[in-house]
Coordinates of C-alpha atoms and ligand atoms in Angstrom, one line a residue:
X17 CA 203.5 91.5 46.3
X18 CA 200.5 93.8 46.5
X19 CA 200.3 96.8 44.2
X20 CA 201.0 99.2 47.0
X21 CA 204.2 97.4 47.9
X22 CA 205.3 97.4 44.3
X23 CA 204.7 101.1 43.9
X24 CA 206.4 101.9 47.2
X25 CA 209.5 100.0 46.1
X26 CA 209.7 101.4 42.6
X27 CA 209.1 104.9 43.9
X28 CA 211.8 104.5 46.5
X29 CA 214.3 103.2 43.9
X30 CA 213.6 106.0 41.4
X31 CA 213.5 108.6 44.2
X32 CA 217.0 107.7 45.4
X33 CA 218.4 108.1 41.8
X34 CA 217.0 111.7 41.4
X35 CA 219.8 114.2 40.9
X36 CA 218.2 117.5 40.0
X37 CA 214.9 119.4 40.1
X38 CA 213.9 118.5 36.6
X39 CA 214.2 114.7 37.3
X40 CA 212.3 115.2 40.6
X41 CA 209.5 117.0 38.8
X42 CA 209.3 114.2 36.3
X43 CA 209.1 111.7 39.1
X44 CA 206.3 113.7 40.8
X45 CA 204.3 113.7 37.6
X46 CA 205.0 109.9 37.0
X47 CA 203.7 109.0 40.5
X48 CA 201.5 111.8 41.8
X49 CA 200.4 113.6 38.6
X50 CA 196.8 113.4 37.3
X51 CA 197.7 110.1 35.5
X52 CA 200.4 109.1 37.9
X53 CA 200.8 105.6 39.2
X54 CA 199.7 106.3 42.7
X55 CA 196.9 108.5 41.7
X56 CA 195.6 105.9 39.2
X57 CA 196.0 103.1 41.8
X58 CA 194.0 105.0 44.3
X59 CA 191.3 105.8 41.7
X60 CA 191.1 102.1 40.7
X61 CA 192.6 99.8 43.3
X62 CA 193.0 96.3 41.9
X63 CA 193.9 93.4 44.2
X64 CA 192.9 90.1 42.6
X65 CA 189.9 88.8 44.4
X66 CA 190.2 91.0 47.4
X67 CA 187.3 91.4 49.9
X68 CA 185.9 94.9 50.4
X69 CA 187.8 95.0 53.8
X70 CA 191.1 94.2 51.9
X71 CA 190.3 97.0 49.4
X72 CA 189.7 99.4 52.3
X73 CA 193.1 98.5 53.7
X74 CA 194.7 98.9 50.3
X75 CA 193.3 102.4 49.9
X76 CA 194.5 103.3 53.3
X77 CA 198.0 102.1 52.4
X78 CA 198.0 103.9 49.1
X79 CA 196.9 107.1 50.7
X80 CA 199.7 106.7 53.2
X81 CA 202.2 106.1 50.3
X82 CA 200.8 109.2 48.5
X83 CA 201.3 111.4 51.6
X84 CA 204.9 110.1 52.2
X85 CA 205.9 110.4 48.6
X86 CA 204.5 113.9 48.4
X87 CA 206.5 114.8 51.6
X88 CA 209.7 113.2 50.3
X89 CA 209.4 115.1 47.0
X90 CA 208.8 118.5 48.5
X91 CA 211.7 118.1 51.0
X92 CA 214.0 116.9 48.3
X93 CA 212.8 119.7 46.0
X94 CA 213.8 122.3 48.6
X95 CA 217.2 120.7 49.1
X96 CA 217.8 120.7 45.3
X97 CA 216.7 124.3 44.9
X98 CA 219.1 125.5 47.6
X99 CA 221.9 123.5 46.0
X100 CA 221.1 124.9 42.6
X101 CA 221.0 128.5 43.9
X102 CA 224.4 128.0 45.6
X103 CA 225.9 126.5 42.4
X104 CA 224.5 129.4 40.3
X105 CA 226.1 131.9 42.7
X106 CA 229.4 130.1 42.6
X107 CA 229.4 130.0 38.8
X108 CA 228.3 133.7 38.4
X109 CA 230.9 136.0 37.0
X110 CA 233.0 137.6 39.7
X111 CA 233.2 141.4 39.8
X112 CA 236.1 143.4 41.1
X113 CA 234.4 146.2 43.0
X114 CA 237.6 148.1 43.3
X115 CA 237.8 148.8 39.5
X116 CA 236.9 152.3 38.4
X117 CA 233.4 152.5 36.8
X118 CA 233.2 152.2 33.1
X119 CA 230.0 154.2 32.6
X120 CA 230.0 157.9 31.7
X121 CA 230.4 160.3 34.7
X122 CA 227.5 162.6 35.2
X123 CA 227.4 166.1 36.8
X124 CA 225.2 168.4 38.7
X125 CA 222.7 170.1 36.4
X126 CA 223.5 173.8 35.6
X127 CA 220.4 174.9 37.5
X128 CA 221.6 173.1 40.6
X129 CA 225.0 174.7 40.2
X130 CA 223.7 178.2 39.9
X131 CA 221.1 177.7 42.6
X132 CA 223.8 176.6 45.1
X133 CA 226.0 179.5 44.2
X134 CA 223.2 182.1 44.6
X135 CA 222.1 180.4 47.9
X136 CA 225.6 180.7 49.2
X137 CA 225.8 184.4 48.4
X138 CA 222.5 185.1 50.1
X139 CA 223.4 182.9 53.1
X140 CA 226.5 185.0 53.6
X141 CA 224.2 188.1 53.7
X142 CA 222.1 186.5 56.5
X143 CA 219.2 185.1 54.4
X144 CA 217.6 181.7 55.3
X145 CA 216.9 179.3 52.4
X146 CA 213.4 178.0 52.4
X147 CA 211.5 175.3 50.4
X148 CA 207.9 175.4 49.2
X149 CA 205.8 172.8 47.3
X150 CA 205.3 173.0 43.5
X151 CA 201.6 172.4 44.0
X152 CA 199.7 175.1 45.8
X153 CA 196.3 176.8 45.8
X154 CA 194.8 179.8 44.2
X155 CA 195.0 181.8 47.5
X156 CA 198.8 181.5 47.8
X157 CA 199.6 181.8 44.1
X158 CA 197.3 184.8 43.5
X159 CA 195.0 186.1 46.2
X160 CA 197.5 186.5 49.0
X161 CA 199.6 188.4 46.5
X162 CA 196.9 191.0 46.0
X163 CA 195.6 189.4 42.8
X164 CA 191.9 188.7 43.4
X165 CA 189.9 186.5 41.0
X166 CA 189.3 188.1 37.6
X167 CA 192.2 190.5 38.1
X168 CA 193.8 191.1 34.7
X169 CA 197.3 190.3 36.1
X170 CA 196.2 186.7 36.2
X171 CA 196.4 186.7 32.3
X172 CA 200.2 187.1 32.5
X173 CA 200.6 183.8 34.4
X174 CA 198.3 181.2 32.9
X175 CA 198.9 178.0 34.7
X176 CA 198.0 174.4 34.9
X177 CA 195.1 173.6 37.2
X178 CA 194.6 170.2 38.8
X179 CA 191.2 168.6 38.9
X180 CA 190.9 169.3 42.6
X181 CA 191.3 173.1 42.0
X182 CA 194.9 173.3 43.1
X183 CA 197.5 174.9 40.8
X184 CA 201.1 174.3 39.8
X185 CA 202.8 177.4 41.1
X186 CA 203.5 180.0 38.4
X187 CA 206.0 181.9 40.4
X188 CA 208.0 181.5 43.6
X189 CA 206.1 184.5 45.0
X190 CA 203.4 181.8 45.9
X191 CA 205.5 181.1 49.0
X192 CA 205.6 184.7 50.3
X193 CA 202.5 184.4 52.5
X194 CA 203.4 181.0 54.0
X195 CA 207.0 182.2 54.9
X196 CA 205.7 185.5 56.4
X197 CA 203.2 183.4 58.5
X198 CA 206.0 181.0 59.5
X199 CA 208.6 183.5 60.6
X200 CA 207.0 186.9 61.1
X201 CA 209.1 190.0 61.0
X202 CA 212.0 190.8 60.8
X203 CA 212.7 188.3 58.1
X204 CA 215.3 187.6 55.4
X205 CA 214.7 184.6 53.2
X206 CA 215.2 183.2 49.7
X207 CA 213.2 180.4 48.3
X208 CA 214.2 178.8 45.0
X209 CA 211.7 176.6 43.2
X210 CA 210.4 175.2 39.9
X211 CA 207.6 177.2 38.3
X212 CA 205.1 176.2 35.6
X213 CA 203.2 178.4 33.1
X214 CA 201.0 177.6 30.2
X215 CA 202.8 179.6 27.6
X216 CA 204.4 179.4 24.2
X217 CA 207.9 178.1 24.3
X218 CA 210.8 179.8 22.6
X219 CA 214.5 180.4 23.2
X220 CA 213.9 182.3 26.4
X221 CA 210.5 181.0 27.6
X222 CA 209.8 177.5 28.8
X223 CA 206.6 176.1 30.4
X224 CA 208.8 174.8 33.3
X225 CA 211.6 176.9 34.7
X226 CA 213.2 177.9 37.9
X227 CA 213.0 181.1 39.9
X228 CA 214.5 182.3 43.1
X229 CA 212.4 184.5 45.3
X230 CA 213.8 186.7 48.0
X231 CA 212.2 188.7 50.7
X232 CA 213.5 191.1 53.3
X233 CA 211.2 192.6 55.9
X234 CA 212.4 194.9 58.7
X235 CA 212.0 198.4 60.0
X236 CA 213.1 201.0 57.5
X237 CA 213.7 198.8 54.5
X238 CA 213.9 200.9 51.3
X239 CA 214.5 200.6 47.6
X240 CA 218.2 201.4 48.3
X241 CA 218.4 198.1 50.3
X242 CA 216.8 196.3 47.4
X243 CA 219.3 197.7 44.8
X244 CA 222.2 197.0 47.1
X245 CA 221.4 193.3 47.5
X246 CA 220.6 192.8 43.8
X247 CA 223.8 194.4 42.6
X248 CA 225.9 192.5 45.2
X249 CA 224.4 189.2 44.2
X250 CA 224.8 189.7 40.4
X251 CA 228.4 190.9 40.6
X252 CA 229.3 187.9 42.8
X253 CA 227.6 185.5 40.4
X254 CA 229.3 186.9 37.3
X255 CA 232.6 187.8 39.1
X256 CA 232.5 191.3 37.5
X257 CA 230.4 194.3 37.5
X258 CA 227.2 193.6 35.5
X259 CA 225.3 196.3 33.7
X260 CA 221.8 196.4 35.0
X261 CA 218.8 198.7 34.3
X262 CA 215.7 199.3 36.3
X263 CA 212.4 200.0 34.6
X264 CA 209.1 200.5 36.2
X265 CA 207.2 197.2 36.3
X266 CA 203.7 196.3 37.4
X267 CA 203.1 193.5 39.8
X268 CA 200.1 193.8 42.1
X269 CA 202.1 192.6 45.1
X270 CA 204.7 195.3 45.0
X271 CA 204.5 199.1 45.1
X272 CA 206.6 200.5 43.5
X273 CA 207.6 197.7 41.2
X274 CA 210.5 197.3 38.9
X275 CA 211.9 195.2 36.2
X276 CA 215.6 194.6 36.6
X277 CA 217.2 193.7 33.3
X278 CA 220.9 192.7 32.8
X279 CA 222.9 193.4 29.7
X280 CA 222.9 190.3 27.6
X281 CA 226.2 188.6 28.2
X282 CA 225.8 186.3 25.2
X283 CA 225.8 189.1 22.6
X284 CA 227.3 191.8 24.8
X285 CA 224.2 193.9 24.2
X286 CA 224.2 193.8 20.4
X287 CA 221.0 191.8 20.2
X288 CA 220.6 188.1 19.6
X289 CA 217.9 185.4 19.8
X290 CA 218.7 184.8 23.4
X291 CA 217.7 188.3 24.4
X292 CA 215.0 188.7 21.9
X293 CA 217.3 191.0 19.9
X294 CA 217.0 193.7 22.5
X295 CA 220.4 193.5 24.1
X296 CA 218.8 193.2 27.5
X297 CA 217.5 190.2 29.4
X298 CA 214.6 190.5 31.8
X299 CA 216.0 188.8 34.9
X300 CA 214.7 190.0 38.1
X301 CA 211.4 191.8 38.7
X302 CA 211.4 193.3 42.2
X303 CA 209.8 196.0 44.3
X304 CA 208.7 197.1 47.7
X305 CA 206.2 194.7 49.2
X306 CA 202.6 195.9 49.0
X307 CA 201.1 196.7 52.4
X308 CA 198.1 194.4 51.6
X309 CA 200.5 191.5 51.0
X310 CA 202.4 192.2 54.3
X311 CA 199.1 192.4 56.2
X312 CA 197.8 189.2 54.7
X313 CA 201.1 187.6 55.9
X314 CA 200.4 188.9 59.4
X315 CA 203.0 191.6 59.3
X316 CA 202.5 194.9 61.2
X317 CA 202.7 197.5 58.4
X318 CA 203.1 200.4 60.9
X319 CA 206.5 199.0 61.9
X320 CA 207.7 197.1 59.0
X321 CA 208.4 197.5 55.3
X322 CA 210.0 195.0 52.9
X323 CA 211.3 194.3 49.5
X324 CA 210.8 191.2 47.3
X325 CA 212.4 190.0 44.1
X326 CA 211.7 187.1 41.8
X327 CA 215.0 186.1 40.1
X328 CA 214.7 184.1 36.9
X329 CA 217.1 181.3 37.9
X330 CA 217.0 179.5 34.6
X331 CA 217.7 182.7 32.7
X332 CA 220.6 183.5 35.1
X333 CA 222.1 180.0 34.3
X334 CA 221.8 180.8 30.6
X335 CA 223.7 184.0 31.0
X336 CA 226.3 182.6 33.3
X337 CA 227.0 179.5 31.2
X338 CA 226.3 180.9 27.8
X339 CA 223.4 178.5 27.1
X340 CA 221.6 180.0 24.1
X341 CA 218.4 178.2 24.2
X342 CA 216.3 177.6 27.4
X343 CA 214.8 174.4 25.8
X344 CA 218.2 172.7 26.3
X345 CA 217.6 172.4 30.0
X346 CA 214.5 170.2 29.9
X347 CA 215.1 168.4 26.6
X348 CA 218.1 166.4 27.7
X349 CA 220.4 168.2 25.3
X350 CA 223.5 166.3 26.1
X351 CA 225.8 168.5 24.0
X352 CA 224.9 171.4 26.4
X353 CA 224.8 169.3 29.6
X354 CA 228.1 167.5 29.0
X355 CA 230.0 170.8 29.4
X356 CA 229.3 170.6 33.1
X357 CA 231.0 167.2 33.7
X358 CA 234.4 167.6 35.2
Ligands
LIG8 C1 207.1 187.1 38.5 O1 207.0 185.8 38.4 C2 207.0 187.7 39.8 N1 206.5 186.8 40.8 C3 208.4 188.3 40.2 C4 208.4 189.2 41.4 C5 208.7 188.7 42.6 C6 208.1 190.6 41.2 C7 208.7 189.6 43.7 C8 208.1 191.4 42.2 C9 208.4 191.0 43.5 P1 207.7 187.4 36.0 O2 206.5 186.8 35.4 O3 208.2 188.6 35.2 O4 207.5 187.9 37.5 O5 208.9 186.3 36.1 C10 210.1 186.6 36.8 C11 211.3 186.1 36.1 O6 211.1 184.7 35.8 C12 211.4 186.7 34.7 O7 212.2 187.9 34.7 C13 212.2 185.6 33.9 O8 213.6 185.7 34.2 C14 211.7 184.4 34.6 N2 210.6 183.8 33.7 C15 209.3 184.2 33.6 N3 208.7 183.4 32.8 C16 209.6 182.5 32.3 C17 209.5 181.5 31.3 N4 208.4 181.1 30.7 N5 210.6 180.8 31.0 C18 211.8 181.1 31.7 N6 211.9 182.1 32.6 C19 210.8 182.8 32.9

């Protein structure tokens, strides 16, 4: 028998005995690997005292064998792989998907809870809820709010600048211009959002916190309207009359401007670390929108006036849920957050 016939027979015999991928791979290496029988036979065909024509024929036959063996191996390999996957699936542990989960149940974050509550209150009063990006530009965050470059009011809101010159918004007021341009007057909208400031962190200040801005523009809007909406919102949030105080406050985008403080509900006004020992918590600066801001938003100031407020949503959540330290919100303080599961 010539070497090609011998190899063909022994390959066929061993191939038919293969039962799994490992054995198949071993067979492939044995016949077709670098030192495999067929590879070696092709590299060095020996056929007694064969003529060059015989050797040529032998090479052809060996190449044919190599091609067939390779094809057989890859077809069988695919069959074995499929069978092995099926067997693994059948042997995998079976899960009863109707069983209740064994992991701990989560909850909505306190900020989300308070945000939804305040949104619902304002929606009932006819306000639209708007969204605005966290990354904005200098124009929207400052200039369109009557804060030109180098205005000292910028010092109060040091922020994080991106390499392309954009900024992380320091306050939700950054959306005022875009919303005025989008809707024109008359307008009632609130826009919650995450704000960022480069400032020292303590029990009431974080570098990342939430605000909720509100804006109402119409004919004859006055401070009385502003006070009415603020009081209604706060007494609904706290389910009782809340003591508030208005102080004059300076913000270049309102005139007149106020600071609306609420009596600290954690210490009842006695003074504690949560209110900086003052008994009051600065919650909601507000004021009548500055005519420059209205005009930059495309509003006709002969016909319309408006008020705006910037509610500290994270601080409101602290008051409502008795969370003493603002750092608990972003630090994954499970002891605090677990209270909201239920
Ligand atoms: C502003 O951001 C103005 N844009 C608010 C405004 C809107 C005024 C419309 C007038 C008209 P202020 O920097 O004071 O103002 O922040 C508003 C509220 O956000 C604060 O009262 C406070 O409740 C909250 N706040 C501010 N800085 C922080 C901070 N670092 N951590 C947590 N809450 C903060």
